[in-house]
Coordinates of C-alpha atoms in Angstrom, one line a residue:
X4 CA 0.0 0.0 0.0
X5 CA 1.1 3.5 -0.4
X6 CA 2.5 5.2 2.7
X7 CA 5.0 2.1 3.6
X8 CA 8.4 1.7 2.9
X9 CA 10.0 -1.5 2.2
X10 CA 11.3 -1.4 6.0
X11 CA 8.0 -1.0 7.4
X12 CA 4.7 1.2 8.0
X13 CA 5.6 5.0 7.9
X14 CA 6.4 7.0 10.7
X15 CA 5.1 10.6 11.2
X16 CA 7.5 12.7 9.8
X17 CA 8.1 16.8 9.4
X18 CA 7.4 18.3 5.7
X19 CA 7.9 22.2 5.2
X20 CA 5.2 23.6 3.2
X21 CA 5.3 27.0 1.1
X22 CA 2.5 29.6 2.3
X23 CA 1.3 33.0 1.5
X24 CA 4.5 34.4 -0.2
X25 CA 7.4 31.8 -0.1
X26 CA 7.4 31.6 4.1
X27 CA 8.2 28.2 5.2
X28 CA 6.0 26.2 8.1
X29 CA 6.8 22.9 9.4
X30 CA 4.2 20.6 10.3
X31 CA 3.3 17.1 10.9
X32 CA 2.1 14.7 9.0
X33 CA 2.0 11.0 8.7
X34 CA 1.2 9.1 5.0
X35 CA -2.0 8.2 4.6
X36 CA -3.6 5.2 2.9
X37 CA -3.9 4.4 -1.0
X38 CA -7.7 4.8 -0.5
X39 CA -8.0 8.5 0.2
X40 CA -6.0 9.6 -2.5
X41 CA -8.6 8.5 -5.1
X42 CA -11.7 9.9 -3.3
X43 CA -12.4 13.2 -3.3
X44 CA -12.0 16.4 -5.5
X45 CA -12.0 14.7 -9.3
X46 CA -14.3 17.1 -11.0
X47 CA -13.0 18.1 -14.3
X48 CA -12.8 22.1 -12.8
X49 CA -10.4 20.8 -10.0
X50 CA -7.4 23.3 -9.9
X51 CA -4.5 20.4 -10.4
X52 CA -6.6 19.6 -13.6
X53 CA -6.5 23.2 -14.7
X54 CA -3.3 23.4 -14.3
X55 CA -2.5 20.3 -16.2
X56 CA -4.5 21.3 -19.2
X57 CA -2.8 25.1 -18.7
X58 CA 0.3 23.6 -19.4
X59 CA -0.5 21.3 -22.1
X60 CA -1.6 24.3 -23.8
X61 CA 1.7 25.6 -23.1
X62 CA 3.3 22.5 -25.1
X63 CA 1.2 23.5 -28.0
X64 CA 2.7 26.7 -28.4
X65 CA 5.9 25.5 -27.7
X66 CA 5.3 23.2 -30.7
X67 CA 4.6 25.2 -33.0
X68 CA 7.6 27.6 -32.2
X69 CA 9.3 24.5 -33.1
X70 CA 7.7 23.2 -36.4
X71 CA 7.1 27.1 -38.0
X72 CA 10.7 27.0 -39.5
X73 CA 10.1 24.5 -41.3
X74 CA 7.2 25.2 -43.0
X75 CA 8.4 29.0 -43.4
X76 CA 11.6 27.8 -44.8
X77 CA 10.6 25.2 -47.7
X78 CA 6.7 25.2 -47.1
X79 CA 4.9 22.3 -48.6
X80 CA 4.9 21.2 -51.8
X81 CA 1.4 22.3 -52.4
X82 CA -0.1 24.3 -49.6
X83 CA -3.4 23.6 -49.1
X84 CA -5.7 26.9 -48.3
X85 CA -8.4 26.6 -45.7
X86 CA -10.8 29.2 -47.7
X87 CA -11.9 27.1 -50.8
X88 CA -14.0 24.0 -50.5
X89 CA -11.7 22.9 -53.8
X90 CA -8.7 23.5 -52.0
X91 CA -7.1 26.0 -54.4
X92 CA -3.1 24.8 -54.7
X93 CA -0.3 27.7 -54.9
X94 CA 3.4 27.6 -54.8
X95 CA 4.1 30.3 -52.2
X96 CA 7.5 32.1 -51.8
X97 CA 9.4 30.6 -48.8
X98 CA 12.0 31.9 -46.8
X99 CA 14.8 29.6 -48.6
X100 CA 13.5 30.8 -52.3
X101 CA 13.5 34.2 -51.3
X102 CA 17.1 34.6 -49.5
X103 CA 18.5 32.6 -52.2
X104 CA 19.8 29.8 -49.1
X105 CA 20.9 26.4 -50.4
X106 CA 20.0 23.1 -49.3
X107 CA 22.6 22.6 -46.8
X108 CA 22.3 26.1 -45.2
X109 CA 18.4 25.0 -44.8
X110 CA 19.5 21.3 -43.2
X111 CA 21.4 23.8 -40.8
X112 CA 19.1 26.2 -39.6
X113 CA 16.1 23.1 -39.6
X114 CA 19.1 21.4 -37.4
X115 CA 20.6 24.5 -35.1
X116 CA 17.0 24.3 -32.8
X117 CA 18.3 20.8 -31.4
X118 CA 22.0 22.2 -31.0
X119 CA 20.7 24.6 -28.6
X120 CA 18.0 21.8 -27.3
X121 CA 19.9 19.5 -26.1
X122 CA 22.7 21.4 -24.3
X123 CA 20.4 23.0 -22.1
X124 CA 18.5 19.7 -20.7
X125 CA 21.0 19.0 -18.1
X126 CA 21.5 22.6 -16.9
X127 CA 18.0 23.7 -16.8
X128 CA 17.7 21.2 -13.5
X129 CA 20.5 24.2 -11.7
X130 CA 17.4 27.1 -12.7
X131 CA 14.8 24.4 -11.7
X132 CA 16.0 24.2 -8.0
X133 CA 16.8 27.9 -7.7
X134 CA 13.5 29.3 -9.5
X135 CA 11.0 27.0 -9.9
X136 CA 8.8 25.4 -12.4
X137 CA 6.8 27.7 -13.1
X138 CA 9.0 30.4 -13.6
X139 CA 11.7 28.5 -15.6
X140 CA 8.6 27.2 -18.3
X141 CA 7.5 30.9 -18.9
X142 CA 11.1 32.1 -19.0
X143 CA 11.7 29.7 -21.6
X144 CA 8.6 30.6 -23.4
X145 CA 9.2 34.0 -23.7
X146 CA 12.5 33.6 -24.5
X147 CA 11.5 31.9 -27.4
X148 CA 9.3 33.8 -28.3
X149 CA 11.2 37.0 -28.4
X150 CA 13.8 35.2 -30.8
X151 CA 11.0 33.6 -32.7
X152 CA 10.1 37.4 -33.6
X153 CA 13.8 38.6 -34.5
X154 CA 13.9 35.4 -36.9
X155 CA 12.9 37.1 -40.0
X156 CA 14.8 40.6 -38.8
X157 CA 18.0 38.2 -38.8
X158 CA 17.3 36.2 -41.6
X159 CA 17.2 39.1 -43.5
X160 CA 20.6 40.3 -42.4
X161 CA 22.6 37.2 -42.6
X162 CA 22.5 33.6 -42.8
X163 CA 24.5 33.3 -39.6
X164 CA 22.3 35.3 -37.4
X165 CA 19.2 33.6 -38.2
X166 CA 21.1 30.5 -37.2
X167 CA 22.0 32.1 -33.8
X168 CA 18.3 32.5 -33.0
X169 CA 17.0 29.8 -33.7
X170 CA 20.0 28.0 -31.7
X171 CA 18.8 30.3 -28.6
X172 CA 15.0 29.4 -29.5
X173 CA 16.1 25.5 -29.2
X174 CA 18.0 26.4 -25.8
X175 CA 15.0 28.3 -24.1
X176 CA 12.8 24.7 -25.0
X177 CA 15.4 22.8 -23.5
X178 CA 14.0 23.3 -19.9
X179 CA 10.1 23.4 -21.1
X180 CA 9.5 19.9 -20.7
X181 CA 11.6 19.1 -17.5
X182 CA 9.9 22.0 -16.1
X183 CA 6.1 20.6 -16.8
X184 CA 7.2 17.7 -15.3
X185 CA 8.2 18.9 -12.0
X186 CA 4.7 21.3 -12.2
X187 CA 2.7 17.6 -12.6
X188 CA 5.1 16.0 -9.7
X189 CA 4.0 19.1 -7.5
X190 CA 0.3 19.0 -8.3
X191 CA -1.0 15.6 -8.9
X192 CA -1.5 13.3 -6.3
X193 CA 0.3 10.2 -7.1
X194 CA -3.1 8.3 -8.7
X195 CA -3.2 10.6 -11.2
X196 CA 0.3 10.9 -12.3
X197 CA -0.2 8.8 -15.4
X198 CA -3.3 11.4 -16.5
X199 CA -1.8 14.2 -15.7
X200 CA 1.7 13.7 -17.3
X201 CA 0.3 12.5 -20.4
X202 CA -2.2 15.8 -20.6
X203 CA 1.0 18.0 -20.3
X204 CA 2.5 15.7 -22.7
X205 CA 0.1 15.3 -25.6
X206 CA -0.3 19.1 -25.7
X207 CA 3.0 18.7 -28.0
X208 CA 0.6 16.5 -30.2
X209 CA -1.4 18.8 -30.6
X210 CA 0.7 21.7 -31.5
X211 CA 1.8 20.1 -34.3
X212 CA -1.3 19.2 -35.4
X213 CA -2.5 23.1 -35.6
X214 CA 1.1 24.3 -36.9
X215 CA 1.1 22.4 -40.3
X216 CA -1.9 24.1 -41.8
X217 CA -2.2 27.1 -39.4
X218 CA 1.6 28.1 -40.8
X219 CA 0.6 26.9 -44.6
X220 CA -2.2 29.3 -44.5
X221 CA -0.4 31.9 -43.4
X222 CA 2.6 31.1 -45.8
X223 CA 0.2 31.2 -48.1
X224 CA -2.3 34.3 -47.1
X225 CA 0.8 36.5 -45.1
X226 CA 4.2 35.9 -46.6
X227 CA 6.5 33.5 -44.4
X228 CA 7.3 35.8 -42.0
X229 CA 3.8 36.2 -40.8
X230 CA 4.8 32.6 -39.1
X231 CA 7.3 33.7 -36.7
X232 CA 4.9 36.7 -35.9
X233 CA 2.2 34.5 -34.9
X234 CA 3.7 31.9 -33.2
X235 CA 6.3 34.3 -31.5
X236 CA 3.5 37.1 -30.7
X237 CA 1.0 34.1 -29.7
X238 CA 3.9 33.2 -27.2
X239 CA 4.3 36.6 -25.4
X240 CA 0.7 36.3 -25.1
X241 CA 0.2 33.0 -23.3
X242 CA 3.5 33.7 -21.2
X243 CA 1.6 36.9 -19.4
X244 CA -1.2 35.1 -19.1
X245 CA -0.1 31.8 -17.7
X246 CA 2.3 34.0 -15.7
X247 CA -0.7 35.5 -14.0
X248 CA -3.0 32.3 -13.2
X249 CA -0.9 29.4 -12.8
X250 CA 0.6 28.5 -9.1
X251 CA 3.8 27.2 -8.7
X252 CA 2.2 24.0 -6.1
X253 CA -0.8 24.3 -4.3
X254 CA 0.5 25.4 -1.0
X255 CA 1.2 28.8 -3.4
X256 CA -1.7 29.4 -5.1
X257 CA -4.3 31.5 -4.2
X258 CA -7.2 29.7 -6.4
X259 CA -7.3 26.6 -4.9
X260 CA -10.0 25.8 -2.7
X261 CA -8.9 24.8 0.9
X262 CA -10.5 21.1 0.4
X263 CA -8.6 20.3 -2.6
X264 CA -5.4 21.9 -1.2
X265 CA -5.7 19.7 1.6
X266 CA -6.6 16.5 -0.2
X267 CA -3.0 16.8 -2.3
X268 CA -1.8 17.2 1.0
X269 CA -2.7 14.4 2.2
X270 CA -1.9 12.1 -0.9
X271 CA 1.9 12.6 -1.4
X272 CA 4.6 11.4 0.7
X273 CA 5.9 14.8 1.0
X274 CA 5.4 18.3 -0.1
X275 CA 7.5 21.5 -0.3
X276 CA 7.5 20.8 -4.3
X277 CA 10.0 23.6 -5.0
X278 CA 13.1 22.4 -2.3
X279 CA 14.6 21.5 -4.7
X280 CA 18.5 19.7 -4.5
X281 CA 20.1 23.1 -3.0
X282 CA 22.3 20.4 -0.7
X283 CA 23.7 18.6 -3.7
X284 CA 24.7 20.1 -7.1
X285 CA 22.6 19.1 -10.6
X286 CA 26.5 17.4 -11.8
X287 CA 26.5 15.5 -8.9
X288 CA 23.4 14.3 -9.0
X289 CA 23.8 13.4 -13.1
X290 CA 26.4 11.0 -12.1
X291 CA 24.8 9.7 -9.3
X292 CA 21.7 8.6 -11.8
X293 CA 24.0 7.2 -14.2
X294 CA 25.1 5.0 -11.9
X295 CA 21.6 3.6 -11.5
X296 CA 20.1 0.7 -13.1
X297 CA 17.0 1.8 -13.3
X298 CA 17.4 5.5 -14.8
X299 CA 19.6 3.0 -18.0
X300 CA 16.0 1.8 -18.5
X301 CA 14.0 4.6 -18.6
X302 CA 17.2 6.2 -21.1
X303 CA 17.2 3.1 -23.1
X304 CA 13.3 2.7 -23.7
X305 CA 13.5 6.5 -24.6
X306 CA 16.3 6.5 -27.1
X307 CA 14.3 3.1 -28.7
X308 CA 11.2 4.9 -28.7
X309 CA 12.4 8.1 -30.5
X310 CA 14.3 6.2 -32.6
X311 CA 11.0 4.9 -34.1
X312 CA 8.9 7.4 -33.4
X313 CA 10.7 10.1 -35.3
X314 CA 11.0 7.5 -38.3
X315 CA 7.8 7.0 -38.8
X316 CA 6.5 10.2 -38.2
X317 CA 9.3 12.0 -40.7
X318 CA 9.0 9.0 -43.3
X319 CA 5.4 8.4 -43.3
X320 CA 4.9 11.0 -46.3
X321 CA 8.0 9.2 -48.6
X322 CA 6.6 5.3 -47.5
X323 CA 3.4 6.7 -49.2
X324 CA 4.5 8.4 -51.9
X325 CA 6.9 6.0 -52.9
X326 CA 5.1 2.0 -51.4
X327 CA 1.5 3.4 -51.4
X328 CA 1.6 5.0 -54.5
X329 CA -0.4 8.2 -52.8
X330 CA -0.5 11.6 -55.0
X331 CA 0.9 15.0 -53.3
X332 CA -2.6 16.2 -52.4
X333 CA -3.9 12.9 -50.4
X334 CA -0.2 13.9 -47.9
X335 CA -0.8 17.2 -47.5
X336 CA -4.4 15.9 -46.3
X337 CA -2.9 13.1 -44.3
X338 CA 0.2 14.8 -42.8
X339 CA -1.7 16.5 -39.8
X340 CA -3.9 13.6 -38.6
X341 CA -0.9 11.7 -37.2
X342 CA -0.5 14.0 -34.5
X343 CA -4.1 14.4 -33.5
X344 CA -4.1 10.4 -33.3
X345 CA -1.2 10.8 -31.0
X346 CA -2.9 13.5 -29.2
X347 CA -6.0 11.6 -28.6
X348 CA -4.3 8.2 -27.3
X349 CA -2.0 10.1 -25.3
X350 CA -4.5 11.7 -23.0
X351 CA -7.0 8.6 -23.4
X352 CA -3.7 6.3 -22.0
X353 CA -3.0 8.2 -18.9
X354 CA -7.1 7.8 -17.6
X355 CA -6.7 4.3 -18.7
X356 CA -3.3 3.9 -16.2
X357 CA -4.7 5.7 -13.5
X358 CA -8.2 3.7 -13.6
X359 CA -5.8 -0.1 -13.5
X360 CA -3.7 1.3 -10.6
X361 CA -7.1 2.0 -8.7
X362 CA -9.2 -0.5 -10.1
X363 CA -6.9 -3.7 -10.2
X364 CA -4.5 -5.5 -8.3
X365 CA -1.7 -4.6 -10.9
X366 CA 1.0 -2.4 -9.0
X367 CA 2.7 1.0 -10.6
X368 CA 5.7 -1.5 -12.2
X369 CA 3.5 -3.2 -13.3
X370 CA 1.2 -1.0 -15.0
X371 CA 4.4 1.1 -16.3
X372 CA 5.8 -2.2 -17.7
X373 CA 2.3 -3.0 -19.4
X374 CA 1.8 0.9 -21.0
X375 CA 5.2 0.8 -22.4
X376 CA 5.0 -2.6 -23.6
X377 CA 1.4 -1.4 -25.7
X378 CA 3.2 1.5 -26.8
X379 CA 6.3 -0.5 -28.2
X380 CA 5.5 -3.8 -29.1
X381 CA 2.4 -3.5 -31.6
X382 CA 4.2 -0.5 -32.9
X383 CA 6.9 -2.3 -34.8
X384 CA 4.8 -5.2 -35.5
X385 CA 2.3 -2.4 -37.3
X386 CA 5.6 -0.6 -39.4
X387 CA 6.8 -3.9 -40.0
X388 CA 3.7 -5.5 -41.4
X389 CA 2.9 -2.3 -43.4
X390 CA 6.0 -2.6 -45.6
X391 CA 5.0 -6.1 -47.1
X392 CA 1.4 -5.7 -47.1
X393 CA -0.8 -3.5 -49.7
X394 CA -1.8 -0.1 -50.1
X395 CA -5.2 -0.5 -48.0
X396 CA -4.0 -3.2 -45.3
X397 CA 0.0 -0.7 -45.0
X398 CA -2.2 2.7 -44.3
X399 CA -4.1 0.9 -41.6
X400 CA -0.8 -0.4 -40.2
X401 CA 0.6 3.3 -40.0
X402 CA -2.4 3.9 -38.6
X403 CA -2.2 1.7 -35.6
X404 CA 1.7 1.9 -35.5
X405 CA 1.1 6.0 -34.6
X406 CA -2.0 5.6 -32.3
X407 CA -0.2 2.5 -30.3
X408 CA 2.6 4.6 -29.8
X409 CA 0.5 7.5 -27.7
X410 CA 1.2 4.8 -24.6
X411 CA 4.7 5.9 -24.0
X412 CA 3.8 8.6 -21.9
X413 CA 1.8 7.1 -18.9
X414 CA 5.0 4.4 -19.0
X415 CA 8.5 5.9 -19.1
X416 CA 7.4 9.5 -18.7
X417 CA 5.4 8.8 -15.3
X418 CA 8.2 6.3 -14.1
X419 CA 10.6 9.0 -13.8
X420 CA 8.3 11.2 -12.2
X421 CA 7.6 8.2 -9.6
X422 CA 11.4 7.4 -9.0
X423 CA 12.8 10.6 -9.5
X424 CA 11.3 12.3 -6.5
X425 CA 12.0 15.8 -5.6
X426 CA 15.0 15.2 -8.2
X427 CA 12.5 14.2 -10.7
X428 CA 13.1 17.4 -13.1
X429 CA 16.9 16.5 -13.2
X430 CA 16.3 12.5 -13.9
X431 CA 13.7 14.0 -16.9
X432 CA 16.4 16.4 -18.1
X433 CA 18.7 13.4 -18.1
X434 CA 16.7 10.9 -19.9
X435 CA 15.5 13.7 -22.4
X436 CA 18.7 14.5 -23.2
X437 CA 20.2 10.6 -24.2
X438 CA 16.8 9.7 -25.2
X439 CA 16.9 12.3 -28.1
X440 CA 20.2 11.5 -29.6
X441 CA 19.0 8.1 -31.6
X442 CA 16.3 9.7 -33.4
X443 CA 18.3 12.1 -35.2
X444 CA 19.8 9.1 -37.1
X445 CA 16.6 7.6 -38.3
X446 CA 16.0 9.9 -41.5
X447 CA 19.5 9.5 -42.6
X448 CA 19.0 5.7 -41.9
X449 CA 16.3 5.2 -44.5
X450 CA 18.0 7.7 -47.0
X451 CA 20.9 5.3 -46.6
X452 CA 18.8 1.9 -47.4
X453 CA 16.8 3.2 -49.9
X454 CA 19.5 5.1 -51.7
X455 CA 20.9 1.2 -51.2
X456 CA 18.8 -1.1 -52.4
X457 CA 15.7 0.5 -53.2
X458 CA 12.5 1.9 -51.8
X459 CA 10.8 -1.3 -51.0
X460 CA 13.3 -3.5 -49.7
X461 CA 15.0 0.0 -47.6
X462 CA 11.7 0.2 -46.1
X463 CA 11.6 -3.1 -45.2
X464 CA 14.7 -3.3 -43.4
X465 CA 14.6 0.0 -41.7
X466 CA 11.2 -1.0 -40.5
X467 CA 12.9 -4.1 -39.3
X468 CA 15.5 -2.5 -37.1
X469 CA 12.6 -0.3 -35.5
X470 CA 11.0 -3.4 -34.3
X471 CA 14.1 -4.8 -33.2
X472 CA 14.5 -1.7 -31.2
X473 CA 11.2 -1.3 -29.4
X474 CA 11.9 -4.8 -28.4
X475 CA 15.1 -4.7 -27.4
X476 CA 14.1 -1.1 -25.1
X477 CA 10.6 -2.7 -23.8
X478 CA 12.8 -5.9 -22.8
X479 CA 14.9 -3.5 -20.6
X480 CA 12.9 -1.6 -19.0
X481 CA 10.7 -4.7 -17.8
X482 CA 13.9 -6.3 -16.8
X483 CA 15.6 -3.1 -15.4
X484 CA 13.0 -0.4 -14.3
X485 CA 11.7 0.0 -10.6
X486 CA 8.9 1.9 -9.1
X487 CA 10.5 2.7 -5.8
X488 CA 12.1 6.1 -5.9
X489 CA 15.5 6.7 -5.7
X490 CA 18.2 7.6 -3.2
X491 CA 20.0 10.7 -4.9
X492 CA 21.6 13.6 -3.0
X493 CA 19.9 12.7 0.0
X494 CA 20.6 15.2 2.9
X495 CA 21.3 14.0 6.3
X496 CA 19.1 16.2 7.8
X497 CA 16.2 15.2 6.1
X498 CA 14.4 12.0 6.3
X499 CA 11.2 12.4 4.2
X500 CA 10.8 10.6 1.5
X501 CA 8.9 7.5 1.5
X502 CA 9.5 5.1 -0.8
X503 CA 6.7 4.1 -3.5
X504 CA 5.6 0.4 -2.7
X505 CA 6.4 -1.9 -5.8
X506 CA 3.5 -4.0 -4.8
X507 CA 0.6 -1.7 -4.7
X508 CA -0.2 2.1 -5.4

C-alpha cells in the first residue's frame, strides 16, 4: 500500500510547506492510505486539472515555435488553403526561395534548434531548483518567443544570425519539458500521475497538429514571415497570461480551494514541491543517476522509442509516396492527422493507467511495464507488417503503429516522475537528453537503405531494425525499471521521503 516503505509502516515525519508568499512552516504529517488519494476532488474544474490542461496548452505553443521554420523555410509542396471548399493549390515564396539559401544552409538552420535543445537539458535542472517550475517554463517561453520574432529581422541580415536564433530558441525549450514535469510531480497526487503527465504531454501533439496548416495558410495568405509573428507574438501572449493564473504548487496558489489543497496534501509522501537539490549540485546528481540501473532503463526505452517514433513520423509521407503510391494532395491531407491520433491516445492512455492502478491488483511497475509494452510492441509489428502488405491493409498499419505509440507517456514518462522524486526534473532532463540523440539518425537511416537497395526492400529493413528496437528497449525496462524512488543527494538532515511500494499504489 502507499504510505509504507519497504522497511515497514511510515512513521510521522516533518514536511515544510510554502504559504502565503514563499514563508516556510513545518508541520506534521503521517502518510496516509492508498484509499484516500482516489476519493475526493476529481471534477474536471479541479485546480490540479486546470493546471494540467494550462500547461498542455503551453506545449502547443511551444510546438509550433518549433515546427514554423520548417514550414516557413521550404513550405509544402502544395499548400493547401483553408478558404476554398476545392482546395485552391499555390506555390508560395518561402524563406529559402527568397534569400536565395541552399539546401545545406536549410539542413542547418532546420538542425541549429536541437544544437541549442539539447545542451540546455542538463543545466536547466540548476534554474529548476533555484527558481521553480513555473518560472523557468515561462522564462523559456518568452524567450523563445522573443527570438521567434527577431527570426525574419535576422534572416534578413545574414544567414549566420538567423542560425544564432533559432539556436537560442532551441535552448529556451530545452527546460520546457523538464519543467512541466516537476509542475505535474508538485500538483498531482500520485493516482493521477499517469493522466496528468500524459495531458502535459500530448499538448505537444497537438501543437503540431495546428502548426502544419495554421503556418501553410499563413505562408500562403501572409508571406513566411507572418509565421514567426504569430507563433512568436502568440507566445508573449500566453506567457503573461499563464504568468498571472498558474501557481507554482498548491500550498502557493491562491485559487485553490482549501479542500482540494488539503486532499494533495494528504496524498503525497511529501510536499514543499520547490526544495529542490540546494544540498547537492545538478553534476552530482547526473552522475549519481548514471550509476543507477533503473534511470539506464528509462534512457534506453526512450532512445528506442524516438528512434522509431521520429521515423515514422518524418517518413510516413516518402513510404506513401513511394510503397503506397499516394499523389501530393492525399499527404498534405494526411500529414496533420498523425499527431491528432497521438494526441487523442496520449491523454486517453493516462485515464486508462490511473483507472488499473485504482481499479486492479496490478501495482505501478506493473502498469508502467504493461503501457510501455502497448506503446512498443504492436508498434513495430504495425511498421513492420505495413512494408510487405498492400496499399489498404499498410495505411491501416501506419495507422495503428502511430496511435499505439501514444502509450509511451503514462509508462516511461510517469516512471521517472515516480522514482525521481523531488529530483524528478533532473532524472527527466537526463533521460531527455540521451533519449533524443537516436532519433536524429533515423531519417539518414532510410535515406541510406533506400539510396541502397531501393524503396521497397530499404523500407523493409529499416522497419525491421525499429522493431528490433522497441523490443530490445521494452525488454529492458521490464527487466531493469523499478517503481521505488530513488536515493540521490539525500541530505542528512532530512528523512522524508517515503519510498513508492512496488507492490501496490
Amino acid at each position: 500500500m502507499r504510505g509504507k516503505s519497504q522497511d515497514g509502516p511510515a512513521k510521522p515525519f516533518e514536511v515544510p510547506f510554502t504559504h502565503g508568499e514563499g514563508e516556510l512552516q513545518a508541520r506534521d504529517m503521517t502518510e496516509f492510505d492508498s484509499d484516500h488519494d482516489r476519493t475526493p476532488h476529481v471534477s474536471a474544474f479541479a485546480r490540479r486539472r486546470q493546471i494540467c490542461w494550462s500547461t498542455s496548452a503551453c506545449m502547443i505553443l511551444v510546438y509550433l515555435q518549433r515546427i514554423a521554420p520548417a514550414i516557413a523555410a521550404e513550405g509544402t509542396q502544395k499548400v493547401v488553403t483553408l478558404d476554398a471548399l476545392d482546395r485552391l493549390r499555390h506555390s508560395p515564396e518561402t524563406m529559402i526561395s527568397e534569400l536565395g539559401w541552399t539546401v545545406s544552409e536549410q539542413g542547418w538552420l532546420l538542425g541549429a534548434f536541437f544544437m541549442g535543445y539539447t545542451v540546455s537539458q542538463l543545466p536547466s535542472s540548476f534554474l529548476l531548483r533555484h527558481f521553480g517550475a513555473k518560472t523557468v517554463l515561462v522564462a523559456g517561453l518568452l524567450w523563445s518567443s522573443v527570438f521567434s520574432l527577431l527570426t525574419p529581422f535576422a534572416a534578413q541580415r545574414s544567414f549566420g544570425l538567423a542560425l544564432v536564433c533559432r539556436v537560442m530558441v532551441g535552448m529556451a525549450q530545452g527546460p520546457e519539458f523538464p519543467a512541466s514535469s516537476l509542475l505535474v510531480r508538485n500538483w498531482a497526487p500520485p493516482s493521477e500521475t499517469s493522466q496528468s503527465i500524459s495531458v502535459v504531454c500530448a499538448g505537444g501533439y497537438l501543437g503540431a497538429f495546428i502548426a502544419l496548416p495554421l503556418c501553410g495558410w499563413l505562408l500562403v495568405a501572409l508571406g513566411w514571415r507572418s509565421i514567426f509573428f504569430v507563433a512568436g507574438g502568440g507566445g508573449l501572449v500566453f506567457a503573461a497570461w499563464y504568468a498571472q493564473f498558474v501557481g507554482e504548487s498548491p500550498e502557493s496558489d491562491t485559487r485553490i480551494s482549501p479542500e482540494e489543497r488539503q486532499h494533495i496534501r494528504t496524498s503525497k509522501a511529501q510536499s514543499s514541491p520547490w526544495l529542490l537539490e540546494h544540498e547537492v549540485s545538478w553534476m552530482a546528481l547526473t552522475g549519481e543517476m548514471l550509476c543507477c540501473r533503473a534511470v539506464w532503463a528509462q534512457i534506453f526505452a526512450s532512445a528506442c522509442n524516438n528512434f522509431g517514433f521520429y521515423m515514422l513520423l518524418g517518413e510516413m509521407p516518402t513510404f506513401l509516396r513511394t510503397q503506397l503510391s499516394f499523389s501530393q494532395d492525399r499527404i498534405d491531407l494526411l500529414a496533420p492527422l498523425p499527431y491528432v491520433l497521438m494526441w487523442i491516445v496520449t491523454v486517453a492512455s493516462g485515464y486508462f493507467a490511473d483507472y488499473l492502478l485504482a481499479n486492479t491488483e496490478l501495482d505501478r511497475l506493473a502498469v508502467r511495464r504493461l503501457c510501455l509494452a502497448i506503446s512498443q510492441l504492436p508498434t513495430g509489428a504495425f511498421l513492420l507488417a505495413a512494408a510487405f502488405t498492400q496499399w489498404q491493409i499498410a495505411l491501416a498499419c501506419l495507422v495503428m503503429a502511430t496511435g499505439c505509440n501514444g502509450f509511451f507517456n503514462c509508462s516511461v514518462s510517469a516512471n521517472i516522475i515516480e522514482t525521481g522524486g523531488r529530483h524528478s526534473a533532473t532524472l527527466y532532463a537526463l533521460v531527455n537528453s540521451f533519449g533524443q540523440m537516436p532519433g536524429i539518425f533515423g531519417a539518414p537511416l532510410v535515406g541510406a537503405l533506400t539510396e541502397e537497395f531501393g524503396y521497397e526492400v530499404g523500407f523493409r529493413v529499416a522497419f525491421a531494425i525499429c522493431f528490433a528496437c522497441y523490443v530490445l528497449g521494452t525488454a529492458f525496462f521490464v527487466n531493469a525499471a523499478s517503481s521505488s524512488k530513488l536515493e540521490l543527494g539525500k541530505p542528512a538532515s532530512w528523512d522524508d521521503d517515503v519510498e513508492l511500494s512496488p507492490t501496490k499504489p
